[in-house]
């Protein structure tokens, strides 16, 4: 069998399962960029330093997400509880000066649906104690597996997060 036939079969088989969803962006690079954009928008919304992160967390993560932060393993519920603690720390500890940004974002799309893999790196920090305090600027990263659901939404099913932001 030729490679092109094999690819055709694989795509035909995979698209049967999600026949109801719109086709993936055809161009693989654009599909990857779109996926990486979605991941960054989601992270911006659920990063726990601003009001409303809880709702964004519920939207972005699959109920059966496999999550880790450094070496600690989390479920959806325990991860959200941990984020609640981070929120107190980031919102209170930096007196409203906490910010984050991306340093890189790589999106690799699945062959036949709108899911795939995203790797991001970034910075996070602020002025300890608020305005006038010393600047703390650290790095973070995440490896993210995104799946297309039966209702054609994207959900994060795996989230591997690491950060250098220690206790301050
Ligand atoms: C933290 O460092 C990054 C990377 O050098 C930089 O882009 C960002 O502006 C810095 N943030 C602050 C608040 O200084
Ligand atoms: C992750 O590990 C870094 C480096 O040891 C540490 O500074 C930070 O507090 C850890 N964060 C969490 C949430 O465990």
CSV table of N, CA, C and O and ligand atoms in Angstrom, one decimal, residues 69-70 72 86 162-167, ligand 2:
chain,number,residue,atom,x,y,z
A,69,UNK,N,1.4,19.5,38.6
A,69,UNK,CA,2.1,20.8,38.7
A,69,UNK,C,3.4,20.4,39.4
A,69,UNK,O,3.3,19.9,40.6
A,70,UNK,N,4.5,20.6,38.8
A,70,UNK,CA,5.8,20.1,39.3
A,70,UNK,C,5.6,18.6,39.5
A,70,UNK,O,5.1,17.9,38.5
A,72,UNK,N,3.5,17.1,41.7
A,72,UNK,CA,2.2,16.8,42.3
A,72,UNK,C,1.1,16.4,41.3
A,72,UNK,O,1.0,17.2,40.3
A,86,UNK,N,-3.5,29.3,44.8
A,86,UNK,CA,-2.6,30.2,44.0
A,86,UNK,C,-3.2,31.5,43.9
A,86,UNK,O,-2.6,32.5,43.9
A,162,UNK,N,4.7,23.4,35.0
A,162,UNK,CA,5.8,23.6,35.9
A,162,UNK,C,6.1,25.1,36.1
A,162,UNK,O,5.8,25.9,35.2
A,163,UNK,N,6.6,25.4,37.2
A,163,UNK,CA,6.8,26.9,37.5
A,163,UNK,C,8.0,27.0,38.5
A,163,UNK,O,8.1,26.2,39.4
A,164,UNK,N,8.8,28.1,38.3
A,164,UNK,CA,9.8,28.4,39.2
A,164,UNK,C,9.4,29.4,40.3
A,164,UNK,O,10.2,29.8,41.1
A,165,UNK,N,8.1,29.8,40.2
A,165,UNK,CA,7.6,30.7,41.2
A,165,UNK,C,7.5,30.0,42.6
A,165,UNK,O,6.6,29.2,42.8
A,166,UNK,N,8.5,30.3,43.4
A,166,UNK,CA,8.5,29.6,44.7
A,166,UNK,C,7.7,30.3,45.8
A,166,UNK,O,7.0,31.3,45.4
A,167,UNK,N,7.8,29.9,47.0
A,167,UNK,CA,7.1,30.6,48.1
A,167,UNK,C,7.9,31.9,48.3
A,167,UNK,O,9.1,31.9,48.3
B,2,LIG,C1,7.5,24.0,41.7
B,2,LIG,O1,8.9,23.8,41.9
B,2,LIG,C2,9.6,25.1,42.0
B,2,LIG,C3,11.1,24.7,42.0
B,2,LIG,O2,11.4,23.8,43.0
B,2,LIG,C4,9.2,25.7,43.3
B,2,LIG,O3,9.8,26.9,43.5
B,2,LIG,C5,7.7,26.0,43.3
B,2,LIG,O4,7.2,26.4,44.6
B,2,LIG,C6,6.9,24.7,43.0
B,2,LIG,N1,5.5,25.0,42.8
B,2,LIG,C7,4.5,24.2,43.2
B,2,LIG,C8,3.1,24.7,43.0
B,2,LIG,O5,4.7,23.1,43.7
